[in-house]
């Protein structure tokens, strides 16, 4: 009996202790499951913080390989990882944030609940002590008529799945008996609007599919295939060095090279990929794309890769905060304005934002995965080391985050603090540009890698660039499971080719 009472008392005390710890931890609410969220969840200490993640998708997506997934070079599940697997000690709600109330420190969410064939929308509210907004951005159509109705985008798994099915559908449609040569050519014209990394990588992956798998499945249709890359500016891959841009053009415009030499001999001499530079899209109809010079491009499939635009929740937060945000929108342009410590202007340090939905008006950064990842790692470090992100304002100005006396600080930070004599303040976020990569088809890729900050980048192209591209993308996968699956997809594709089954 004594033993039973002792065990019972111990269990009760342990429960009370855990409950007190749960109540004492700061409630951190994370919106989004992109690059920023994945990095933050990897680094945050769940023993110190009660972390909740809210997103309409319950997985992280390795977006740089989405172009490959859209033609079957890799499978969708190989480049996704369940968000609960990244950190099993955080809560997750599959829902969409619809509004943020900075005064009440709460987020209203919307969740679709299905029971059998019927679905209904349920609203709920989640309170927070600290909110981190990293919801990314949506595709920007620039208000051009017909884009949203007739073009495919390339931001989510569903987009890649739709494109993959549409590519096969174009070939099957062109194979129907009785069609004229013009109809077949129109059905097999693939238009890619936007010549940034997303557009060029998709065009390159599509070209690989045509050259490597086309002879096996559609030998009689290959002579009708055309890829047209439409770009408003006078260059492609703007972030890259001029020499690498020229290499990309060379790869895209090279003569078609088929895996089957017998089929190759039957083909007429034609240009598979055409670059239409300085061409503005004015309208997209069901079967053609109208350009600013008055010409029209018939198409079977159009993929829009033309830039980023703000999500409704981003605009709602900007509006509800008011003057602090609206006064800098000539610079932020629909993004949430933040200070050098990633705190949202006008939120008194209670809200942070990072990634594509945010803009440091003093130092604008590119909308890339590595920016969001580094920002999230920085925020997690401030949290883990107990920095106070909302110290008392001085003359209406929010000071830099200050170190809690009970917090810990790394050796490198102590050394830096000695030289600057400001050990109590957190250093502003500083982006380290590690370089950029782009696949250009035919087993070649571009690599512009920064080894030493503020020094000239190391440039690679062709087979060397492809080796760098593969090795970096493989090591950057969030788990060993993803690495194994991607490697398996590459080997499987090399042996069996791409799967054209539409399911």
Short mmCIF file of C-alpha atoms in Angstrom, two decimals:
data_model
loop_
_atom_site.label_atom_id
_atom_site.label_comp_id
_atom_site.label_asym_id
_atom_site.label_seq_id
_atom_site.Cartn_x
_atom_site.Cartn_y
_atom_site.Cartn_z
CA UNK A 1 0.00 0.00 0.00
CA UNK A 2 2.87 2.35 0.88
CA UNK A 3 4.53 1.57 -2.45
CA UNK A 4 1.27 2.17 -4.32
CA UNK A 5 0.81 5.55 -2.61
CA UNK A 6 4.42 6.48 -3.38
CA UNK A 7 4.02 5.64 -7.06
CA UNK A 8 0.71 7.50 -7.19
CA UNK A 9 2.21 10.59 -5.53
CA UNK A 10 5.18 10.48 -7.89
CA UNK A 11 2.90 10.23 -10.95
CA UNK A 12 0.80 13.17 -9.75
CA UNK A 13 3.85 15.33 -9.06
CA UNK A 14 5.30 14.46 -12.48
CA UNK A 15 2.00 15.39 -14.14
CA UNK A 16 1.84 18.70 -12.27
CA UNK A 17 5.46 19.44 -13.21
CA UNK A 18 4.83 18.71 -16.89
CA UNK A 19 1.66 20.82 -16.80
CA UNK A 20 3.52 23.74 -15.22
CA UNK A 21 6.26 23.46 -17.83
CA UNK A 22 3.60 23.43 -20.59
CA UNK A 23 2.04 26.60 -19.18
CA UNK A 24 5.37 28.40 -18.67
CA UNK A 25 6.64 27.84 -22.21
CA UNK A 26 6.14 30.67 -24.69
CA UNK A 27 3.53 29.83 -27.31
CA UNK A 28 5.14 30.16 -30.74
CA UNK A 29 2.81 29.94 -33.73
CA UNK A 30 4.34 29.18 -37.13
CA UNK A 31 2.38 29.83 -40.33
CA UNK A 32 3.65 27.80 -43.30
CA UNK A 33 5.50 24.56 -44.05
CA UNK A 34 8.03 25.78 -46.61
CA UNK A 35 11.79 26.20 -46.46
CA UNK A 36 11.67 28.57 -43.51
CA UNK A 37 9.43 26.32 -41.45
CA UNK A 38 11.53 23.22 -42.15
CA UNK A 39 14.74 24.96 -41.02
CA UNK A 40 13.08 26.51 -37.97
CA UNK A 41 11.56 23.22 -36.82
CA UNK A 42 14.89 21.44 -37.20
CA UNK A 43 16.68 23.94 -34.95
CA UNK A 44 14.13 25.12 -32.38
CA UNK A 45 14.31 23.66 -28.87
CA UNK A 46 10.80 22.29 -28.10
CA UNK A 47 11.68 22.03 -24.41
CA UNK A 48 11.72 25.83 -24.21
CA UNK A 49 8.85 26.67 -26.56
CA UNK A 50 5.34 25.40 -27.20
CA UNK A 51 5.42 25.37 -31.01
CA UNK A 52 2.33 25.05 -33.20
CA UNK A 53 2.46 24.90 -37.00
CA UNK A 54 -0.50 25.80 -39.22
CA UNK A 55 -0.57 25.17 -42.97
CA UNK A 56 -2.99 23.82 -45.59
CA UNK A 57 -0.38 21.18 -46.51
CA UNK A 58 1.10 18.77 -43.99
CA UNK A 59 4.46 18.34 -45.69
CA UNK A 60 7.60 20.14 -46.76
CA UNK A 61 8.23 20.30 -50.52
CA UNK A 62 11.71 20.41 -52.08
CA UNK A 63 10.67 22.99 -54.69
CA UNK A 64 13.91 23.09 -56.79
CA UNK A 65 13.08 19.59 -58.09
CA UNK A 66 9.44 20.31 -58.86
CA UNK A 67 10.25 20.85 -62.55
CA UNK A 68 11.71 17.33 -62.68
CA UNK A 69 8.62 15.91 -60.96
CA UNK A 70 6.39 17.55 -63.58
CA UNK A 71 7.85 15.33 -66.33
CA UNK A 72 8.49 12.20 -64.27
CA UNK A 73 12.24 12.55 -63.66
CA UNK A 74 11.50 12.14 -59.94
CA UNK A 75 8.32 11.17 -58.12
CA UNK A 76 6.32 13.62 -56.00
CA UNK A 77 6.67 11.68 -52.75
CA UNK A 78 10.45 11.54 -53.17
CA UNK A 79 10.72 15.31 -52.71
CA UNK A 80 8.22 15.73 -49.87
CA UNK A 81 8.61 15.09 -46.15
CA UNK A 82 5.80 15.06 -43.54
CA UNK A 83 6.12 18.14 -41.35
CA UNK A 84 5.50 16.00 -38.26
CA UNK A 85 8.54 13.92 -39.17
CA UNK A 86 10.84 16.97 -39.18
CA UNK A 87 10.01 17.67 -35.53
CA UNK A 88 7.75 15.26 -33.67
CA UNK A 89 7.53 17.52 -30.61
CA UNK A 90 5.47 20.28 -32.20
CA UNK A 91 1.73 20.53 -32.81
CA UNK A 92 0.36 20.73 -36.33
CA UNK A 93 -3.05 21.88 -37.62
CA UNK A 94 -3.90 21.37 -41.28
CA UNK A 95 -5.70 24.62 -42.00
CA UNK A 96 -5.38 27.96 -43.76
CA UNK A 97 -4.79 31.17 -41.83
CA UNK A 98 -7.41 33.73 -42.92
CA UNK A 99 -6.73 36.70 -40.62
CA UNK A 100 -4.27 37.87 -37.97
CA UNK A 101 -5.25 40.05 -35.00
CA UNK A 102 -2.06 41.66 -33.59
CA UNK A 103 -3.98 43.23 -30.70
CA UNK A 104 -5.57 40.01 -29.42
CA UNK A 105 -2.49 38.05 -30.55
CA UNK A 106 -4.55 35.46 -32.36
CA UNK A 107 -4.91 33.91 -35.82
CA UNK A 108 -8.25 32.88 -37.31
CA UNK A 109 -7.99 29.69 -39.35
CA UNK A 110 -10.15 27.80 -41.78
CA UNK A 111 -10.14 24.02 -42.11
CA UNK A 112 -12.00 21.82 -44.57
CA UNK A 113 -13.46 18.80 -42.77
CA UNK A 114 -14.79 15.95 -44.90
CA UNK A 115 -17.04 13.09 -43.85
CA UNK A 116 -17.63 10.68 -46.72
CA UNK A 117 -18.67 12.66 -49.80
CA UNK A 118 -19.70 15.79 -47.87
CA UNK A 119 -17.30 18.51 -46.77
CA UNK A 120 -17.76 21.59 -44.61
CA UNK A 121 -15.57 24.50 -43.57
CA UNK A 122 -14.81 24.97 -39.90
CA UNK A 123 -13.27 28.11 -38.40
CA UNK A 124 -11.17 28.23 -35.25
CA UNK A 125 -8.87 30.67 -33.47
CA UNK A 126 -5.34 30.01 -32.20
CA UNK A 127 -3.68 32.35 -29.69
CA UNK A 128 0.05 33.06 -29.65
CA UNK A 129 2.77 34.79 -27.65
CA UNK A 130 4.99 35.01 -30.72
CA UNK A 131 3.93 34.63 -34.35
CA UNK A 132 6.25 33.71 -37.24
CA UNK A 133 4.80 34.30 -40.70
CA UNK A 134 6.53 32.31 -43.45
CA UNK A 135 3.72 31.56 -45.85
CA UNK A 136 5.66 32.32 -49.02
CA UNK A 137 3.95 33.81 -52.05
CA UNK A 138 1.60 32.84 -54.84
CA UNK A 139 2.14 33.05 -58.60
CA UNK A 140 1.83 36.60 -59.90
CA UNK A 141 -0.29 36.86 -63.06
CA UNK A 142 0.14 40.67 -63.27
CA UNK A 143 -3.57 40.94 -64.05
CA UNK A 144 -3.09 39.57 -67.58
CA UNK A 145 -6.41 38.23 -68.91
CA UNK A 146 -6.67 34.45 -69.23
CA UNK A 147 -3.50 33.49 -67.34
CA UNK A 148 -5.21 32.03 -64.28
CA UNK A 149 -7.88 30.32 -66.38
CA UNK A 150 -5.68 28.70 -69.05
CA UNK A 151 -2.10 28.39 -67.74
CA UNK A 152 -0.54 25.83 -65.43
CA UNK A 153 1.64 27.08 -62.58
CA UNK A 154 4.61 25.36 -60.98
CA UNK A 155 4.58 25.97 -57.22
CA UNK A 156 2.88 22.98 -55.62
CA UNK A 157 2.74 19.20 -56.04
CA UNK A 158 -0.74 19.50 -57.56
CA UNK A 159 0.69 21.86 -60.21
CA UNK A 160 3.40 19.36 -61.16
CA UNK A 161 0.86 16.52 -61.25
CA UNK A 162 -1.43 18.56 -63.52
CA UNK A 163 1.44 19.42 -65.88
CA UNK A 164 2.64 15.82 -66.05
CA UNK A 165 -0.82 14.62 -66.99
CA UNK A 166 -1.29 17.46 -69.49
CA UNK A 167 1.97 16.67 -71.32
CA UNK A 168 0.86 13.09 -71.95
CA UNK A 169 -2.61 14.33 -72.87
CA UNK A 170 -1.11 16.63 -75.52
CA UNK A 171 0.68 13.71 -77.15
CA UNK A 172 -2.35 11.42 -76.98
CA UNK A 173 -4.58 14.15 -78.40
CA UNK A 174 -2.16 14.76 -81.28
CA UNK A 175 -2.13 11.04 -82.05
CA UNK A 176 -5.85 10.90 -82.88
CA UNK A 177 -6.43 9.95 -86.55
CA UNK A 178 -7.72 12.56 -88.98
CA UNK A 179 -5.94 15.61 -87.54
CA UNK A 180 -4.12 17.99 -89.87
CA UNK A 181 -0.40 18.62 -89.48
CA UNK A 182 -1.18 22.10 -88.18
CA UNK A 183 -3.49 20.66 -85.50
CA UNK A 184 -0.82 18.18 -84.41
CA UNK A 185 1.80 20.92 -84.25
CA UNK A 186 -0.47 23.19 -82.22
CA UNK A 187 -1.30 20.39 -79.78
CA UNK A 188 2.40 19.65 -79.33
CA UNK A 189 3.53 23.25 -78.84
CA UNK A 190 4.56 23.76 -75.23
CA UNK A 191 4.72 27.41 -74.15
CA UNK A 192 6.79 28.38 -71.10
CA UNK A 193 6.20 31.96 -69.98
CA UNK A 194 9.11 33.24 -67.91
CA UNK A 195 12.82 32.56 -68.44
CA UNK A 196 13.96 32.58 -64.84
CA UNK A 197 15.31 29.43 -63.13
CA UNK A 198 11.84 27.83 -62.84
CA UNK A 199 10.93 28.37 -66.50
CA UNK A 200 14.31 27.32 -67.89
CA UNK A 201 14.54 24.21 -65.71
CA UNK A 202 11.05 23.11 -66.76
CA UNK A 203 11.83 23.68 -70.45
CA UNK A 204 15.05 21.69 -70.02
CA UNK A 205 13.34 18.81 -68.22
CA UNK A 206 10.63 18.74 -70.90
CA UNK A 207 13.26 18.66 -73.61
CA UNK A 208 14.90 15.68 -71.86
CA UNK A 209 11.57 13.86 -71.82
CA UNK A 210 11.11 14.46 -75.56
CA UNK A 211 14.64 13.40 -76.48
CA UNK A 212 14.96 10.42 -74.16
CA UNK A 213 11.43 8.99 -73.93
CA UNK A 214 9.76 10.44 -77.01
CA UNK A 215 11.34 7.96 -79.49
CA UNK A 216 10.06 5.05 -77.40
CA UNK A 217 6.46 6.20 -77.02
CA UNK A 218 5.73 8.75 -79.78
CA UNK A 219 8.25 8.32 -82.63
CA UNK A 220 5.80 9.54 -85.29
CA UNK A 221 4.87 12.72 -83.39
CA UNK A 222 8.29 14.12 -82.52
CA UNK A 223 8.58 16.16 -85.71
CA UNK A 224 5.61 18.26 -84.56
CA UNK A 225 6.93 19.10 -81.07
CA UNK A 226 7.94 22.68 -80.29
CA UNK A 227 8.98 24.35 -77.01
CA UNK A 228 8.61 28.13 -76.95
CA UNK A 229 10.11 30.07 -74.03
CA UNK A 230 8.53 33.53 -73.78
CA UNK A 231 10.35 36.20 -71.76
CA UNK A 232 9.55 39.90 -71.31
CA UNK A 233 13.20 40.95 -70.80
CA UNK A 234 16.12 40.55 -73.19
CA UNK A 235 17.88 37.80 -71.25
CA UNK A 236 17.34 34.44 -69.57
CA UNK A 237 18.39 33.34 -66.08
CA UNK A 238 18.94 36.93 -64.93
CA UNK A 239 20.63 36.01 -61.59
CA UNK A 240 23.46 34.19 -63.39
CA UNK A 241 26.70 35.48 -64.89
CA UNK A 242 26.59 36.44 -68.58
CA UNK A 243 28.83 33.52 -69.59
CA UNK A 244 26.48 31.05 -67.91
CA UNK A 245 23.44 32.69 -69.53
CA UNK A 246 25.07 32.15 -72.92
CA UNK A 247 25.75 28.50 -72.03
CA UNK A 248 22.08 28.03 -71.11
CA UNK A 249 20.99 29.47 -74.46
CA UNK A 250 23.41 27.16 -76.24
CA UNK A 251 21.97 24.12 -74.46
CA UNK A 252 18.36 25.11 -75.11
CA UNK A 253 18.88 25.91 -78.78
CA UNK A 254 21.07 22.90 -79.61
CA UNK A 255 19.98 20.50 -82.35
CA UNK A 256 17.59 17.83 -81.14
CA UNK A 257 19.41 14.64 -80.13
CA UNK A 258 17.28 11.54 -79.73
CA UNK A 259 18.13 8.41 -77.81
CA UNK A 260 17.04 6.28 -80.79
CA UNK A 261 19.24 6.93 -83.83
CA UNK A 262 16.72 5.30 -86.21
CA UNK A 263 14.04 7.78 -85.20
CA UNK A 264 16.61 10.59 -85.36
CA UNK A 265 17.28 9.82 -89.04
CA UNK A 266 13.57 10.14 -89.83
CA UNK A 267 13.25 13.62 -88.35
CA UNK A 268 13.45 16.76 -90.50
CA UNK A 269 15.90 19.48 -89.51
CA UNK A 270 13.98 21.75 -87.11
CA UNK A 271 14.43 23.89 -84.00
CA UNK A 272 12.93 22.16 -80.96
CA UNK A 273 13.30 25.09 -78.55
CA UNK A 274 12.72 28.71 -79.52
CA UNK A 275 13.46 31.68 -77.24
CA UNK A 276 11.08 34.61 -77.69
CA UNK A 277 12.81 37.41 -75.79
CA UNK A 278 11.41 40.92 -75.24
CA UNK A 279 7.96 39.44 -75.76
CA UNK A 280 5.20 40.60 -73.42
CA UNK A 281 2.14 38.41 -72.98
CA UNK A 282 -0.99 40.56 -73.33
CA UNK A 283 -3.64 37.82 -73.19
CA UNK A 284 -3.97 34.06 -72.96
CA UNK A 285 -6.93 32.38 -74.64
CA UNK A 286 -7.93 28.72 -74.65
CA UNK A 287 -5.72 27.92 -77.64
CA UNK A 288 -3.27 30.80 -78.15
CA UNK A 289 -1.04 33.35 -76.42
CA UNK A 290 -1.14 36.93 -77.67
CA UNK A 291 2.08 38.95 -77.53
CA UNK A 292 2.81 42.67 -77.45
CA UNK A 293 4.12 42.70 -81.04
CA UNK A 294 0.72 41.56 -82.32
CA UNK A 295 1.74 37.97 -82.97
CA UNK A 296 -0.03 34.94 -81.58
CA UNK A 297 1.46 31.64 -80.34
CA UNK A 298 -0.83 28.58 -80.58
CA UNK A 299 -0.22 26.07 -77.79
CA UNK A 300 -1.26 22.73 -76.38
CA UNK A 301 0.09 23.42 -72.88
CA UNK A 302 1.11 26.75 -71.33
CA UNK A 303 3.17 26.90 -68.13
CA UNK A 304 3.35 30.28 -66.36
CA UNK A 305 6.57 30.90 -64.44
CA UNK A 306 6.36 34.65 -64.30
CA UNK A 307 7.10 35.71 -60.71
CA UNK A 308 5.65 35.98 -57.21
CA UNK A 309 2.69 37.86 -55.77
CA UNK A 310 1.34 38.29 -52.21
CA UNK A 311 -1.12 35.90 -50.60
CA UNK A 312 -4.38 37.29 -49.13
CA UNK A 313 -3.14 36.76 -45.54
CA UNK A 314 -0.02 38.83 -46.28
CA UNK A 315 -2.13 41.74 -47.52
CA UNK A 316 -4.49 41.39 -44.54
CA UNK A 317 -1.62 41.69 -42.04
CA UNK A 318 -0.21 44.72 -43.87
CA UNK A 319 -3.63 46.35 -43.78
CA UNK A 320 -4.39 45.61 -40.11
CA UNK A 321 -1.03 46.94 -38.88
CA UNK A 322 -1.59 50.19 -40.72
CA UNK A 323 0.80 53.13 -41.12
CA UNK A 324 4.00 51.30 -40.18
CA UNK A 325 3.44 48.98 -43.13
CA UNK A 326 1.59 51.16 -45.63
CA UNK A 327 4.25 53.90 -45.48
CA UNK A 328 6.94 51.57 -46.91
CA UNK A 329 4.89 49.67 -49.48
CA UNK A 330 6.52 51.62 -52.31
CA UNK A 331 9.58 49.49 -51.45
CA UNK A 332 7.98 46.34 -50.02
CA UNK A 333 5.41 46.08 -52.85
CA UNK A 334 2.87 43.79 -51.25
CA UNK A 335 5.29 42.12 -48.86
CA UNK A 336 5.46 42.41 -45.08
CA UNK A 337 8.05 45.04 -44.10
CA UNK A 338 10.53 43.81 -41.48
CA UNK A 339 13.51 45.28 -39.62
CA UNK A 340 17.07 43.85 -39.77
CA UNK A 341 16.13 41.36 -37.00
CA UNK A 342 13.14 40.07 -39.05
CA UNK A 343 10.58 41.68 -36.72
CA UNK A 344 7.48 42.98 -38.49
CA UNK A 345 7.34 46.78 -38.46
CA UNK A 346 4.52 47.96 -36.21
CA UNK A 347 4.13 44.66 -34.33
CA UNK A 348 6.29 45.59 -31.29
CA UNK A 349 8.40 42.49 -31.87
CA UNK A 350 5.51 40.07 -31.32
CA UNK A 351 5.34 39.08 -35.00
CA UNK A 352 8.22 38.00 -37.20
CA UNK A 353 8.20 37.34 -40.95
CA UNK A 354 10.68 35.75 -43.30
CA UNK A 355 11.02 34.28 -46.77
CA UNK A 356 9.13 35.37 -49.89
CA UNK A 357 6.31 37.10 -47.96
CA UNK A 358 8.70 39.54 -46.24
CA UNK A 359 10.92 42.46 -47.22
CA UNK A 360 13.70 44.15 -45.29
CA UNK A 361 13.30 47.65 -46.67
CA UNK A 362 16.91 48.51 -45.74
CA UNK A 363 18.45 45.48 -47.44
CA UNK A 364 16.29 43.64 -49.96
CA UNK A 365 17.15 39.99 -50.54
CA UNK A 366 16.26 37.60 -53.38
CA UNK A 367 13.20 35.37 -53.03
CA UNK A 368 15.11 32.09 -52.80
CA UNK A 369 15.01 28.97 -50.65
CA UNK A 370 18.42 29.62 -49.10
CA UNK A 371 17.36 33.09 -47.90
CA UNK A 372 14.31 31.65 -46.10
CA UNK A 373 16.36 28.78 -44.65
CA UNK A 374 19.07 31.04 -43.26
CA UNK A 375 16.52 33.49 -41.85
CA UNK A 376 14.73 30.64 -40.06
CA UNK A 377 18.00 29.31 -38.62
CA UNK A 378 18.78 32.82 -37.38
CA UNK A 379 15.37 33.16 -35.69
CA UNK A 380 15.67 29.73 -34.06
CA UNK A 381 19.08 30.72 -32.69
CA UNK A 382 17.66 33.90 -31.15
CA UNK A 383 14.85 31.90 -29.59
CA UNK A 384 17.07 29.13 -28.25
CA UNK A 385 19.53 31.61 -26.73
CA UNK A 386 16.71 33.46 -24.97
CA UNK A 387 16.99 36.80 -26.74
CA UNK A 388 14.23 39.24 -25.86
CA UNK A 389 12.77 40.20 -29.24
CA UNK A 390 10.58 43.00 -27.90
CA UNK A 391 12.62 45.01 -25.38
CA UNK A 392 11.18 48.23 -23.98
CA UNK A 393 10.90 50.93 -26.63
CA UNK A 394 13.14 53.98 -26.35
CA UNK A 395 11.76 57.23 -27.77
CA UNK A 396 9.33 55.28 -29.95
CA UNK A 397 12.07 53.07 -31.40
CA UNK A 398 12.20 49.31 -30.84
CA UNK A 399 15.79 48.46 -29.79
CA UNK A 400 17.62 45.38 -31.13
CA UNK A 401 16.87 42.06 -29.39
CA UNK A 402 18.66 41.86 -26.06
CA UNK A 403 20.16 38.78 -24.46
CA UNK A 404 18.36 37.40 -21.44
CA UNK A 405 20.84 37.14 -18.52
CA UNK A 406 19.75 33.51 -18.09
CA UNK A 407 20.36 32.68 -21.75
CA UNK A 408 23.35 31.01 -23.32
CA UNK A 409 25.67 32.47 -25.92
CA UNK A 410 28.09 30.66 -28.21
CA UNK A 411 31.88 31.07 -28.14
CA UNK A 412 31.95 32.72 -31.57
CA UNK A 413 29.34 35.24 -30.43
CA UNK A 414 31.32 36.00 -27.28
CA UNK A 415 34.45 36.66 -29.36
CA UNK A 416 32.45 38.92 -31.69
CA UNK A 417 30.90 40.67 -28.68
CA UNK A 418 34.34 41.47 -27.24
CA UNK A 419 35.38 43.23 -30.45
CA UNK A 420 32.11 45.17 -30.84
CA UNK A 421 31.59 45.75 -27.10
CA UNK A 422 27.88 45.06 -27.56
CA UNK A 423 27.38 41.63 -26.06
CA UNK A 424 23.83 42.38 -24.91
CA UNK A 425 22.47 42.93 -28.43
CA UNK A 426 21.79 40.44 -31.21
CA UNK A 427 23.51 41.04 -34.51
CA UNK A 428 21.15 41.76 -37.44
CA UNK A 429 20.48 38.95 -39.87
CA UNK A 430 23.17 38.65 -42.51
CA UNK A 431 22.58 36.58 -45.64
CA UNK A 432 25.44 34.39 -46.86
CA UNK A 433 24.98 33.80 -50.59
CA UNK A 434 26.12 30.23 -51.26
CA UNK A 435 25.40 30.42 -54.98
CA UNK A 436 22.75 29.35 -57.46
CA UNK A 437 22.14 26.27 -59.62
CA UNK A 438 20.03 25.53 -62.68
CA UNK A 439 19.53 22.41 -64.77
CA UNK A 440 19.77 23.07 -68.52
CA UNK A 441 19.01 19.65 -69.98
CA UNK A 442 20.96 16.90 -71.69
CA UNK A 443 22.85 16.01 -68.54
CA UNK A 444 24.23 19.56 -68.16
CA UNK A 445 23.65 22.21 -65.52
CA UNK A 446 24.91 25.61 -64.41
CA UNK A 447 26.55 26.22 -61.06
CA UNK A 448 27.55 29.61 -59.69
CA UNK A 449 28.89 28.84 -56.24
CA UNK A 450 30.31 31.27 -53.66
CA UNK A 451 33.07 29.64 -51.62
CA UNK A 452 34.40 32.82 -49.97
CA UNK A 453 32.01 35.73 -49.23
CA UNK A 454 32.52 38.89 -51.34
CA UNK A 455 34.82 37.01 -53.72
CA UNK A 456 34.24 35.92 -57.31
CA UNK A 457 32.00 32.88 -57.62
CA UNK A 458 33.21 29.55 -58.94
CA UNK A 459 31.37 28.79 -62.17
CA UNK A 460 30.61 25.34 -63.52
CA UNK A 461 28.71 24.18 -66.57
CA UNK A 462 28.10 21.05 -68.61
CA UNK A 463 28.86 17.73 -66.94
CA UNK A 464 30.75 19.39 -64.07
CA UNK A 465 27.81 21.68 -63.40
CA UNK A 466 25.47 18.69 -63.50
CA UNK A 467 27.61 16.82 -60.96
CA UNK A 468 27.44 19.85 -58.64
CA UNK A 469 23.71 20.24 -59.21
CA UNK A 470 23.00 16.60 -58.38
CA UNK A 471 25.29 16.46 -55.35
CA UNK A 472 23.95 19.70 -53.84
CA UNK A 473 20.29 18.80 -54.39
CA UNK A 474 20.84 15.33 -53.01
CA UNK A 475 22.57 16.54 -49.84
CA UNK A 476 20.03 19.34 -49.30
CA UNK A 477 17.14 16.89 -48.99
CA UNK A 478 15.67 17.13 -45.50
CA UNK A 479 16.02 13.44 -44.62
CA UNK A 480 17.89 10.28 -45.55
CA UNK A 481 14.56 8.87 -46.72
CA UNK A 482 14.30 11.62 -49.34
CA UNK A 483 17.91 11.15 -50.43
CA UNK A 484 17.38 7.43 -50.95
CA UNK A 485 14.11 7.97 -52.85
CA UNK A 486 15.57 10.63 -55.16
CA UNK A 487 18.63 8.49 -55.87
CA UNK A 488 16.35 5.55 -56.61
CA UNK A 489 14.28 7.69 -59.01
CA UNK A 490 17.39 8.74 -60.92
CA UNK A 491 18.55 5.13 -61.29
CA UNK A 492 15.05 3.91 -62.20
CA UNK A 493 14.66 6.60 -64.85
CA UNK A 494 18.05 5.75 -66.34
CA UNK A 495 17.11 2.06 -66.66
CA UNK A 496 13.38 2.16 -67.48
CA UNK A 497 12.73 5.73 -68.59
CA UNK A 498 9.92 7.98 -67.36
CA UNK A 499 6.47 6.66 -66.59
CA UNK A 500 3.76 8.15 -68.85
CA UNK A 501 0.83 6.45 -67.09
CA UNK A 502 -1.99 8.88 -66.35
CA UNK A 503 -3.67 7.88 -63.09
#
